[in-house]
Coordinates of C-alpha atoms in Angstrom, one line a residue:
M1 CA 143.2 34.6 81.1
R2 CA 140.0 32.8 82.0
R3 CA 136.9 34.5 80.6
V4 CA 134.6 35.1 83.6
P5 CA 131.1 33.6 82.9
L6 CA 128.3 36.2 83.1
H7 CA 126.7 34.6 86.2
E8 CA 130.0 35.0 88.1
K9 CA 130.3 38.7 87.6
G10 CA 129.7 41.1 90.5
G11 CA 126.6 42.7 89.1
I12 CA 124.8 39.3 89.1
I13 CA 123.5 38.5 92.6
T14 CA 122.0 35.2 93.6
G15 CA 118.8 35.7 95.4
R16 CA 117.3 34.1 98.5
N17 CA 115.5 31.9 96.0
A18 CA 118.5 30.4 94.2
E19 CA 116.4 29.8 91.1
T20 CA 116.4 33.6 90.3
C21 CA 119.0 36.4 90.5
T22 CA 119.2 40.1 90.9
I23 CA 120.9 42.3 88.3
R24 CA 122.7 45.4 89.7
L25 CA 123.4 48.3 87.3
R26 CA 126.3 50.6 86.9
I27 CA 125.0 54.1 87.5
P28 CA 127.9 56.5 88.7
A29 CA 126.6 59.1 91.2
G30 CA 123.1 57.7 90.6
I31 CA 122.6 59.9 87.6
V32 CA 120.4 58.7 84.7
T33 CA 118.6 60.5 81.9
P34 CA 114.8 60.2 81.6
E35 CA 115.4 58.1 78.5
Q36 CA 117.7 55.7 80.4
L37 CA 115.2 55.4 83.2
T38 CA 112.4 54.6 80.7
G39 CA 114.6 52.1 79.1
I40 CA 115.3 50.3 82.4
S41 CA 111.6 50.2 83.1
E42 CA 110.9 48.7 79.7
I43 CA 113.7 46.1 80.1
A44 CA 112.4 45.1 83.5
K45 CA 108.9 44.6 82.1
K46 CA 110.2 42.7 79.1
Y47 CA 111.9 40.1 81.3
G48 CA 109.0 39.7 83.8
A49 CA 110.2 41.9 86.7
D50 CA 107.3 43.4 88.6
T51 CA 109.4 45.8 90.7
I52 CA 112.7 47.7 90.5
H53 CA 114.9 48.3 93.5
L54 CA 116.7 51.7 94.2
T55 CA 119.7 50.8 96.3
N56 CA 121.5 52.9 99.0
R57 CA 124.6 53.0 96.7
Q58 CA 122.7 55.0 94.1
T59 CA 122.3 52.0 91.8
I60 CA 119.2 50.2 90.4
E61 CA 118.5 46.5 90.7
I62 CA 116.2 44.4 88.7
P63 CA 115.1 41.5 90.9
R64 CA 113.9 37.9 90.3
V65 CA 115.5 37.5 86.9
D66 CA 115.6 34.1 85.2
P67 CA 119.3 33.1 84.9
D68 CA 118.6 31.7 81.5
Q69 CA 117.8 35.2 80.3
L70 CA 121.0 36.9 81.6
E71 CA 122.8 37.2 78.2
E72 CA 119.7 38.9 76.6
I73 CA 118.9 41.3 79.5
V74 CA 122.6 42.4 80.0
A75 CA 122.8 43.1 76.2
D76 CA 119.7 45.2 76.4
L77 CA 121.1 47.1 79.4
E78 CA 124.3 47.8 77.6
E79 CA 122.4 49.2 74.6
N80 CA 120.5 51.4 77.1
N81 CA 123.8 52.8 78.5
T82 CA 123.0 51.4 81.9
P83 CA 125.3 48.4 82.0
L84 CA 126.0 45.7 84.5
G85 CA 127.3 46.9 87.9
A86 CA 129.6 45.4 90.5
E87 CA 129.3 44.0 93.9
R88 CA 132.1 41.7 94.8
T89 CA 135.9 42.2 95.4
E90 CA 136.1 45.1 92.9
V91 CA 135.6 48.8 92.7
V92 CA 131.8 49.2 93.0
N93 CA 129.4 52.0 92.0
I94 CA 130.9 55.4 92.7
I95 CA 128.4 57.5 94.7
A96 CA 128.1 61.3 95.2
C97 CA 125.8 64.0 96.6
P98 CA 124.5 66.6 94.1
G99 CA 127.5 68.9 94.9
T100 CA 127.6 72.4 93.6
D101 CA 125.3 71.5 90.7
R102 CA 122.3 71.8 93.0
C103 CA 123.2 72.0 96.7
K104 CA 123.7 75.5 98.3
L105 CA 125.9 74.0 101.0
A106 CA 128.3 72.2 98.7
R107 CA 131.9 73.3 98.3
I108 CA 133.0 71.2 95.4
E109 CA 131.6 69.8 92.2
T110 CA 130.9 66.1 92.7
I111 CA 129.1 64.5 89.7
D112 CA 131.8 65.0 87.1
L113 CA 134.4 63.9 89.7
A114 CA 132.4 60.7 90.4
K115 CA 132.1 60.0 86.6
S116 CA 135.9 60.5 86.2
I117 CA 136.7 58.1 88.9
D118 CA 134.1 55.6 87.5
E119 CA 135.8 55.8 84.1
K120 CA 139.2 54.9 85.5
H121 CA 138.4 52.5 88.2
F122 CA 134.8 51.0 88.1
G123 CA 134.8 47.2 88.1
K124 CA 138.5 46.8 88.6
D125 CA 139.3 43.5 90.2
M126 CA 140.6 44.1 93.7
P127 CA 141.7 42.0 96.7
C128 CA 138.7 43.4 98.6
K129 CA 135.6 45.4 97.9
I130 CA 136.3 49.1 97.3
R131 CA 133.5 51.7 97.8
I132 CA 134.2 55.3 96.9
A133 CA 131.9 58.2 98.0
I134 CA 132.1 61.9 97.3
S135 CA 130.4 64.6 99.5
G136 CA 130.3 68.3 98.5
C137 CA 130.7 69.4 102.1
P138 CA 131.3 68.1 105.6
N139 CA 127.6 67.4 106.1
S140 CA 128.6 64.3 104.2
C141 CA 125.1 63.2 103.0
V142 CA 126.6 60.1 101.4
S143 CA 128.7 59.2 104.5
S144 CA 132.0 59.5 102.6
S145 CA 134.1 58.6 105.7
L146 CA 132.3 55.3 106.1
N147 CA 133.6 54.1 102.7
E148 CA 137.0 52.6 101.8
V149 CA 137.8 55.9 100.0
G150 CA 136.0 59.1 101.0
I151 CA 136.3 62.6 99.4
V152 CA 134.7 65.6 101.1
G153 CA 134.7 69.3 99.9
V154 CA 136.1 71.6 102.6
V155 CA 137.0 75.3 103.0
T156 CA 138.8 77.3 105.6
P157 CA 137.0 80.4 106.8
I158 CA 139.0 83.5 107.6
R159 CA 137.9 86.9 109.0
E160 CA 139.0 89.7 106.8
P161 CA 139.8 93.1 108.3
G162 CA 136.7 95.1 108.4
T163 CA 133.9 96.3 110.5
C164 CA 132.2 93.4 112.2
T165 CA 128.8 94.4 113.7
G166 CA 128.8 91.4 116.0
C167 CA 125.4 90.5 114.7
G168 CA 126.0 86.8 115.6
A169 CA 124.6 85.3 112.4
C170 CA 127.8 83.2 112.0
V171 CA 127.6 82.1 115.6
H172 CA 124.0 81.0 115.1
Y173 CA 124.8 78.9 112.0
C174 CA 128.0 77.3 113.2
R175 CA 127.1 73.8 114.2
E176 CA 130.5 73.2 115.8
E177 CA 130.3 76.1 118.2
A178 CA 133.6 77.2 116.7
I179 CA 132.8 80.9 116.5
S180 CA 132.3 83.3 119.4
I181 CA 132.1 87.1 119.7
K182 CA 134.7 88.9 121.7
N183 CA 134.9 92.7 122.1
G184 CA 132.3 93.0 119.4
V185 CA 134.1 91.0 116.7
I186 CA 134.1 87.3 115.8
V187 CA 136.8 84.8 116.8
I188 CA 137.1 81.5 114.9
D189 CA 138.4 78.5 117.0
E190 CA 140.5 76.5 114.5
D191 CA 140.5 73.5 116.7
L192 CA 136.7 73.2 116.5
C193 CA 136.2 74.3 112.9
A194 CA 134.8 71.6 110.6
H195 CA 135.7 73.6 107.5
C196 CA 132.1 73.5 106.2
G197 CA 131.9 77.1 105.2
M198 CA 128.4 77.8 106.6
C199 CA 129.7 80.8 108.4
I200 CA 130.9 82.2 105.1
D201 CA 127.5 81.9 103.6
S202 CA 125.7 83.3 106.6
C203 CA 127.7 86.5 107.1
P204 CA 125.5 89.3 105.8
F205 CA 128.4 91.7 105.6
H206 CA 130.9 89.3 103.9
I207 CA 133.4 89.8 106.7
I208 CA 134.2 86.0 106.6
K209 CA 135.9 84.9 103.4
A210 CA 136.8 81.5 102.0
K211 CA 140.4 80.3 101.9
D212 CA 141.9 77.0 100.8
L213 CA 139.0 75.3 99.1
G214 CA 140.0 71.6 99.1
Y215 CA 139.3 67.9 98.9
Y216 CA 139.6 66.0 102.2
I217 CA 140.4 62.4 101.5
T218 CA 140.0 59.5 104.0
V219 CA 140.8 55.8 103.6
G220 CA 139.6 52.6 105.3
G221 CA 136.0 53.5 106.5
R222 CA 133.3 50.9 106.8
R223 CA 129.6 50.6 107.3
G224 CA 127.9 47.5 108.5
R225 CA 127.4 46.2 112.0
H226 CA 130.6 47.8 113.3
P227 CA 130.9 51.1 111.5
K228 CA 134.2 52.9 111.5
L229 CA 135.4 56.3 110.2
G230 CA 138.1 56.2 107.6
Q231 CA 141.6 57.5 108.5
D232 CA 142.8 60.9 107.4
L233 CA 145.0 60.8 104.3
V234 CA 145.4 64.3 102.9
V235 CA 143.7 67.5 101.9
V236 CA 144.5 68.6 98.4
R237 CA 143.6 71.8 96.5
G238 CA 142.2 70.7 93.1
V239 CA 140.2 68.0 91.4
E240 CA 143.2 66.7 89.5
D241 CA 145.1 66.4 92.8
A242 CA 142.1 64.4 94.2
L243 CA 142.1 62.1 91.1
T244 CA 145.8 61.5 91.5
V245 CA 145.4 60.6 95.1
V246 CA 142.6 58.2 94.3
D247 CA 144.7 56.5 91.7
E248 CA 147.5 56.1 94.2
V249 CA 145.2 54.7 96.8
V250 CA 143.6 52.2 94.5
N251 CA 147.0 51.1 93.2
W252 CA 148.3 50.7 96.8
I253 CA 145.3 48.5 97.8
Y254 CA 145.6 46.4 94.6
R255 CA 149.2 45.7 95.3
Q256 CA 149.2 45.3 99.1
A257 CA 145.9 44.0 100.3
W258 CA 146.1 40.3 100.8
S259 CA 142.6 39.0 101.5
D260 CA 139.0 39.7 100.8
K261 CA 138.5 41.0 104.3
L262 CA 137.2 44.6 104.4
L263 CA 140.0 47.1 103.9
T264 CA 139.5 48.6 107.4
Y265 CA 140.7 45.4 109.0
Q266 CA 143.9 45.3 106.8
M267 CA 145.1 48.9 107.2
D268 CA 147.9 48.2 109.7
D269 CA 148.9 44.9 108.0
I270 CA 149.4 46.5 104.6
G271 CA 151.1 49.6 105.9
F272 CA 148.7 52.5 105.6
N273 CA 151.0 55.0 107.4
K274 CA 153.9 54.3 105.1
A275 CA 151.6 54.5 102.1
K276 CA 150.2 57.8 103.4
E277 CA 153.8 59.2 103.7
K278 CA 154.7 58.1 100.2
I279 CA 151.5 59.6 98.7
I280 CA 151.9 62.9 100.4
A281 CA 155.6 63.0 99.5
S282 CA 154.7 62.5 95.8
L283 CA 152.5 65.6 95.7
P284 CA 153.8 69.1 95.1
K285 CA 153.8 70.9 98.5
D286 CA 151.8 73.8 97.2
R287 CA 148.9 71.3 96.3
I288 CA 148.5 70.2 100.0
I289 CA 146.4 72.0 102.5
V290 CA 147.6 71.7 106.1
W291 CA 145.1 72.4 108.9
K292 CA 146.0 73.2 112.4
K293 CA 143.6 70.4 113.5
R294 CA 141.1 68.1 111.8
R295 CA 138.3 66.1 113.3

């Protein structure tokens, strides 16, 4: 197998001025320690960079690097535990919102999930670029559904028997207008529910409870000049289930995608619907959450 020269790797990006290049780093979920951040700053200064760029994919770029210094700077970055990133037809930096670590709206933990996916798949050579994004709730602050693989934390609200005062707090907080008050009690319209759980948090009397916490996975989204939402794949119950599905999706793309065109343009050609059926059939039925309707 041919050894890929350093300048051909995805984390090395030729600049507008072809005499310099930009170095993109691998920083899953955008998480760095203060020591790593200091190290990046010192490395950038060492090699003459006067700025550092924070990208929209939660990575860091060091611009205007002399190509003759690539070996040295990449070695320094490895020692700093902020190694070379990816950009081309490969699995690029995994991004995630803060999740349950810090966000009061989040339904799932996201940072460790992003790191687990990164460990298994980052930098893997693929027929096309694969971006994976994880959002802790349907607010989707990292636009999960606009990525090749998106994961969103969801929950199903249910009204437990009890005395509902009809205070309307849940009605006020529901952004989908999925809750109404009839005869003094709340009614949840499952066709409109986005499974965000805001009604659960807002209920002062805890009448609304959480059921079926899950990981909603989409495939084939894209950003760019013609953005498109990813297609529904499955909703699974646990983090291990989500990791299994991501493994299956990455393997399917690796084996079936045939060009470097964005995945969204190849979905029909490479048989997404058949792949979806196969992936769902491979999962234990009790690990799949079925909704009446999803948006």
